[in-house]
Short mmCIF file of C-alpha atoms in Angstrom, two decimals:
data_model
loop_
_atom_site.label_atom_id
_atom_site.label_comp_id
_atom_site.label_asym_id
_atom_site.label_seq_id
_atom_site.Cartn_x
_atom_site.Cartn_y
_atom_site.Cartn_z
CA MET A 26 -247.23 13.01 23.20
CA THR A 27 -249.84 15.26 21.62
CA ASP A 28 -247.99 18.38 22.83
CA ALA A 29 -244.66 17.25 21.31
CA THR A 30 -246.38 16.56 17.95
CA THR A 31 -247.91 19.97 17.97
CA ASP A 32 -244.60 21.63 18.70
CA VAL A 33 -242.87 19.91 15.86
CA THR A 34 -245.68 20.93 13.43
CA THR A 35 -245.51 24.56 14.58
CA ASP A 36 -241.78 24.68 14.15
CA ALA A 37 -241.88 23.20 10.70
CA ALA A 38 -244.44 25.91 9.73
CA VAL A 39 -242.21 28.81 10.72
CA PRO A 40 -240.68 30.40 7.60
CA LEU A 41 -236.81 30.54 7.33
CA VAL A 42 -237.29 34.16 6.18
CA GLU A 43 -240.39 36.28 6.36
CA LEU A 44 -240.88 39.84 5.17
CA ASP A 45 -244.13 41.48 6.24
CA GLY A 46 -244.98 44.90 4.76
CA VAL A 47 -241.39 45.82 4.40
CA SER A 48 -240.60 49.33 2.87
CA LYS A 49 -237.49 51.17 2.05
CA HIS A 50 -237.04 54.82 0.97
CA TYR A 51 -234.00 56.77 -0.14
CA GLY A 52 -234.95 60.28 0.58
CA ASN A 53 -238.05 60.98 -1.41
CA VAL A 54 -237.49 57.90 -3.69
CA ARG A 55 -239.70 54.90 -2.85
CA ALA A 56 -237.61 51.80 -3.58
CA LEU A 57 -239.92 49.29 -1.81
CA GLU A 58 -243.43 49.71 -0.40
CA GLY A 59 -245.30 47.08 1.66
CA VAL A 60 -243.53 44.02 0.24
CA SER A 61 -244.27 40.64 1.93
CA LEU A 62 -242.84 37.15 1.16
CA GLU A 63 -242.07 33.87 2.89
CA VAL A 64 -239.24 31.45 2.33
CA HIS A 65 -239.63 27.91 3.59
CA PRO A 66 -237.24 24.98 3.76
CA GLY A 67 -237.18 22.91 0.65
CA GLU A 68 -239.04 25.52 -1.38
CA ILE A 69 -238.17 28.19 -4.07
CA THR A 70 -239.69 31.59 -3.78
CA CYS A 71 -239.35 33.48 -7.02
CA VAL A 72 -239.26 37.29 -7.08
CA LEU A 73 -240.13 38.62 -10.52
CA GLY A 74 -240.04 42.14 -11.85
CA ASP A 75 -238.54 44.26 -14.64
CA ASN A 76 -235.65 46.72 -14.09
CA GLY A 77 -236.56 49.24 -11.49
CA ALA A 78 -239.19 46.95 -9.86
CA GLY A 79 -237.30 46.89 -6.56
CA LYS A 80 -235.65 43.46 -6.81
CA SER A 81 -232.19 44.78 -6.03
CA THR A 82 -233.39 46.76 -2.96
CA LEU A 83 -235.09 43.58 -1.68
CA ILE A 84 -231.86 41.54 -2.16
CA LYS A 85 -229.89 44.20 -0.22
CA ILE A 86 -232.38 44.10 2.75
CA VAL A 87 -232.32 40.24 2.97
CA ALA A 88 -228.46 40.20 2.51
CA GLY A 89 -227.87 42.65 5.28
CA LEU A 90 -226.50 45.46 3.04
CA HIS A 91 -229.35 47.80 3.82
CA GLN A 92 -231.94 48.02 6.65
CA HIS A 93 -235.64 48.35 6.07
CA ASP A 94 -237.47 51.48 7.06
CA ALA A 95 -240.85 49.96 7.94
CA GLY A 96 -242.41 46.57 8.19
CA THR A 97 -241.14 43.38 9.81
CA PHE A 98 -238.14 41.19 8.85
CA ARG A 99 -238.04 37.79 10.58
CA ILE A 100 -235.52 34.98 10.47
CA GLU A 101 -236.82 31.70 11.82
CA GLY A 102 -239.50 33.59 13.70
CA ASP A 103 -237.12 36.11 15.28
CA GLU A 104 -237.56 39.78 14.35
CA VAL A 105 -234.19 41.16 13.10
CA ARG A 106 -232.52 44.21 11.67
CA LEU A 107 -229.34 42.99 10.01
CA GLY A 108 -226.39 45.33 10.29
CA SER A 109 -224.05 43.77 7.65
CA PRO A 110 -223.76 40.87 5.15
CA ARG A 111 -221.71 39.11 7.93
CA ASP A 112 -224.82 39.23 10.18
CA ALA A 113 -226.80 37.59 7.39
CA LEU A 114 -224.24 34.84 6.81
CA ASN A 115 -224.22 34.17 10.58
CA ARG A 116 -227.96 33.65 10.43
CA GLY A 117 -227.59 31.24 7.50
CA ILE A 118 -228.45 33.60 4.61
CA ALA A 119 -226.03 33.37 1.63
CA THR A 120 -226.42 35.62 -1.37
CA VAL A 121 -225.01 34.87 -4.80
CA TYR A 122 -224.87 37.99 -6.90
CA GLN A 123 -225.03 38.08 -10.66
CA ASP A 124 -221.39 39.13 -11.04
CA LEU A 125 -220.32 36.49 -8.49
CA ALA A 126 -217.31 38.52 -7.23
CA VAL A 127 -214.85 35.66 -8.06
CA VAL A 128 -211.11 36.05 -8.60
CA SER A 129 -210.91 34.82 -12.14
CA LEU A 130 -207.15 33.92 -12.15
CA MET A 131 -207.38 31.89 -8.90
CA PRO A 132 -208.18 28.11 -9.04
CA VAL A 133 -211.70 26.85 -8.37
CA TRP A 134 -210.77 25.53 -4.94
CA ARG A 135 -209.30 28.83 -3.84
CA ASN A 136 -212.37 30.70 -4.84
CA PHE A 137 -214.54 28.04 -3.08
CA PHE A 138 -212.80 28.78 0.27
CA LEU A 139 -212.15 32.50 -0.32
CA GLY A 140 -212.31 34.17 3.10
CA SER A 141 -212.73 30.83 4.93
CA GLU A 142 -209.37 29.09 4.20
CA PRO A 143 -208.44 26.24 6.53
CA THR A 144 -204.85 26.23 7.80
CA LYS A 145 -202.39 23.82 9.32
CA GLY A 146 -199.37 24.26 11.50
CA ALA A 147 -198.80 27.02 14.07
CA GLY A 148 -196.74 30.15 14.44
CA PRO A 149 -194.23 30.72 11.69
CA PHE A 150 -195.11 27.28 10.26
CA LYS A 151 -198.79 28.10 9.77
CA ARG A 152 -199.94 27.70 6.17
CA LEU A 153 -202.87 27.04 4.00
CA ASP A 154 -204.17 23.45 4.02
CA VAL A 155 -204.26 23.24 0.24
CA ARG A 156 -204.81 19.56 0.12
CA THR A 157 -207.90 19.71 2.27
CA MET A 158 -209.33 22.57 0.17
CA ARG A 159 -208.79 20.69 -3.00
CA GLU A 160 -210.34 17.48 -1.80
CA THR A 161 -213.20 19.26 -0.04
CA THR A 162 -214.00 21.37 -3.07
CA HIS A 163 -214.13 18.36 -5.32
CA ALA A 164 -216.30 16.37 -2.91
CA ALA A 165 -218.74 19.26 -2.31
CA LEU A 166 -219.14 19.85 -6.00
CA LEU A 167 -219.72 16.09 -6.58
CA ARG A 168 -222.45 16.09 -3.95
CA MET A 169 -224.33 18.72 -5.89
CA GLY A 170 -223.81 16.69 -9.10
CA ILE A 171 -221.04 18.91 -10.46
CA ASP A 172 -218.06 16.83 -11.79
CA LEU A 173 -215.25 19.17 -12.52
CA ARG A 174 -212.21 17.26 -13.86
CA ASP A 175 -209.73 19.76 -12.42
CA VAL A 176 -210.42 22.08 -9.42
CA ASP A 177 -206.95 23.59 -9.98
CA GLN A 178 -208.05 25.35 -13.23
CA PRO A 179 -208.70 29.11 -12.91
CA ILE A 180 -212.37 29.76 -12.19
CA GLY A 181 -212.39 32.25 -15.02
CA THR A 182 -211.99 29.41 -17.53
CA LEU A 183 -215.37 27.97 -16.52
CA SER A 184 -218.54 28.92 -18.33
CA GLY A 185 -220.96 31.42 -16.65
CA GLY A 186 -223.34 28.55 -15.77
CA GLU A 187 -220.47 26.53 -14.19
CA ARG A 188 -219.34 29.51 -12.09
CA GLN A 189 -222.98 29.93 -10.81
CA CYS A 190 -223.09 26.30 -9.87
CA VAL A 191 -219.83 26.49 -7.96
CA ALA A 192 -221.20 29.45 -6.02
CA ILE A 193 -224.38 27.48 -5.23
CA ALA A 194 -222.42 24.48 -4.05
CA ARG A 195 -220.17 26.78 -1.88
CA ALA A 196 -223.21 28.20 -0.11
CA VAL A 197 -224.62 24.70 0.53
CA HIS A 198 -221.22 23.47 1.86
CA PHE A 199 -220.90 26.33 4.30
CA GLY A 200 -224.19 25.63 5.95
CA ALA A 201 -226.57 28.16 4.38
CA LYS A 202 -230.15 27.68 5.29
CA VAL A 203 -231.39 30.38 2.80
CA LEU A 204 -229.84 30.90 -0.62
CA VAL A 205 -230.60 34.21 -2.42
CA LEU A 206 -229.77 34.07 -6.14
CA ASP A 207 -229.58 37.33 -8.08
CA GLU A 208 -230.66 36.81 -11.72
CA PRO A 209 -228.45 33.56 -12.09
CA THR A 210 -229.60 32.95 -15.66
CA ALA A 211 -229.71 36.54 -16.98
CA ALA A 212 -226.59 36.42 -19.05
CA LEU A 213 -226.82 32.72 -20.00
CA GLY A 214 -227.97 30.85 -23.09
CA VAL A 215 -230.76 28.32 -22.94
CA LYS A 216 -228.53 25.26 -22.26
CA GLN A 217 -226.48 26.90 -19.49
CA SER A 218 -229.66 28.35 -17.93
CA GLY A 219 -230.99 24.83 -17.78
CA VAL A 220 -227.85 23.67 -16.00
CA VAL A 221 -228.08 26.41 -13.34
CA LEU A 222 -231.78 25.74 -12.74
CA LYS A 223 -230.92 22.12 -12.21
CA TYR A 224 -228.52 23.02 -9.37
CA VAL A 225 -231.06 25.58 -8.00
CA ALA A 226 -233.48 22.68 -7.70
CA ALA A 227 -230.68 20.59 -6.11
CA ALA A 228 -230.21 23.18 -3.40
CA ARG A 229 -234.00 23.08 -2.75
CA ASP A 230 -233.96 19.32 -2.55
CA ALA A 231 -231.06 19.63 -0.04
CA GLY A 232 -233.48 21.39 2.26
CA LEU A 233 -232.51 25.00 1.65
CA GLY A 234 -235.01 27.81 1.23
CA VAL A 235 -234.22 29.52 -2.04
CA VAL A 236 -235.07 33.09 -3.21
CA LEU A 237 -234.68 33.18 -6.92
CA ILE A 238 -234.65 36.84 -8.37
CA THR A 239 -235.40 36.85 -12.05
CA HIS A 240 -237.22 38.67 -14.80
CA ASN A 241 -237.91 35.44 -16.71
CA PRO A 242 -241.27 33.88 -15.78
CA HIS A 243 -240.53 30.70 -17.81
CA HIS A 244 -237.40 30.00 -15.73
CA ALA A 245 -239.32 30.92 -12.47
CA TYR A 246 -242.15 28.57 -13.31
CA LEU A 247 -239.85 25.62 -13.94
CA VAL A 248 -238.58 25.54 -10.50
CA GLY A 249 -240.65 27.90 -8.29
CA ASP A 250 -243.10 27.01 -5.54
CA ARG A 251 -244.17 30.65 -4.74
CA PHE A 252 -244.13 33.81 -6.90
CA VAL A 253 -244.00 37.38 -5.77
CA LEU A 254 -244.31 40.00 -8.45
CA LEU A 255 -242.95 43.54 -7.95
CA LYS A 256 -243.77 46.61 -9.97
CA ARG A 257 -242.21 49.99 -9.18
CA GLY A 258 -241.32 48.93 -5.72
CA ALA A 259 -244.73 47.65 -4.77
CA MET A 260 -246.39 44.21 -4.76
CA ALA A 261 -248.19 43.37 -7.99
CA GLY A 262 -249.12 39.85 -7.00
CA SER A 263 -248.28 36.86 -4.80
CA HIS A 264 -249.11 33.30 -5.83
CA ALA A 265 -248.57 29.73 -4.94
CA LYS A 266 -247.70 27.61 -8.06
CA ALA A 267 -250.92 25.61 -7.66
CA ASP A 268 -252.93 28.77 -7.99
CA ILE A 269 -251.50 30.27 -11.25
CA ALA A 270 -250.71 29.04 -14.73
CA LEU A 271 -247.57 29.95 -16.61
CA GLU A 272 -249.59 31.98 -19.10
CA GLU A 273 -251.23 34.06 -16.36
CA LEU A 274 -247.92 34.51 -14.54
CA THR A 275 -246.34 35.77 -17.79
CA ARG A 276 -249.27 38.08 -18.41
CA GLN A 277 -249.01 39.59 -14.97
CA MET A 278 -245.26 39.82 -15.23
CA ALA A 279 -245.50 41.67 -18.53
CA GLY A 280 -248.25 43.95 -17.35
CA GLY A 281 -251.12 42.39 -19.21
CA SER A 282 -253.60 45.30 -19.24
CA GLU A 283 -250.79 47.74 -20.22
CA LEU A 284 -249.75 45.56 -23.08
CA GLU A 285 -253.36 45.25 -24.32
CA GLU A 286 -253.67 49.09 -24.22
CA LEU A 287 -250.36 49.43 -26.00
CA SER A 288 -251.38 46.80 -28.61
CA HIS A 289 -254.52 48.85 -29.23
CA GLU A 290 -252.59 52.08 -29.63
CA LEU A 291 -250.17 50.51 -32.07
CA ARG A 292 -252.80 48.76 -34.16
CA ARG A 293 -252.46 49.85 -37.74
CA ALA A 294 -255.27 52.06 -38.87
CA PRO A 295 -257.21 50.80 -41.88
CA ALA A 296 -256.18 52.36 -45.15
CA PRO A 297 -258.63 55.00 -46.39
CA ALA A 298 -261.11 53.70 -49.08
CA ASP A 299 -260.57 55.01 -52.65
CA ALA A 300 -262.78 58.00 -53.41
CA PRO A 301 -265.61 57.42 -55.95
CA GLY A 302 -264.57 57.88 -59.54
CA ASP A 303 -260.90 57.15 -58.93
#
């Protein structure tokens, strides 16, 4: 009985995704150097950094678009080198990019099943099972708390936040274990950003491991459990939420010492005193 309990505990501790000292170079250009992170079920790991920090390269490695040059990439404890995004999907990793790659004029249900359409009939009578797709899309969105009145409306008529939420619900429905989100709130206002973060948290609560790529420490701190900071392709910090306050995370994200130095340089010099007798 003791052995069985130990096995369960060990399995639960194995990250869904683990990068250990991962590096990627393009010729002489260092895109990533020695980056490590863990993604656990029911947790959100936030990757923060400015433009050029290496976030896009990290996404491409986890999503199977590019292979790492050094370090170790593990999925559920198995060392892997993904050859394509299909390999990543087959291993339960779904990536939602900022541009979403939706077909704007197609209805919501068609985008929801794009590339995975169920059919009925056989031979010359084989056709798309439209009724099943409509009903399944509506039910899957409802399970995530998204109540669209009409799944027949073109997805391009939805707000940016709503489109992000549909993409998240799609990943959950098709059995993703790990959800990678590329700057989901970057082009959204405050209210829509809040809606998206609500559904990011819903994916976490559904047991997925979530990787949230963002340059906004306030959004990250609202939902994140772990924070990895990147700067010019290298690790600038790695923290659990319990170990860092929002103010310190923001300071590190903004490059606190560099900002202090810049503030000193930009400080207005005192006006010269009037000469005697003026």
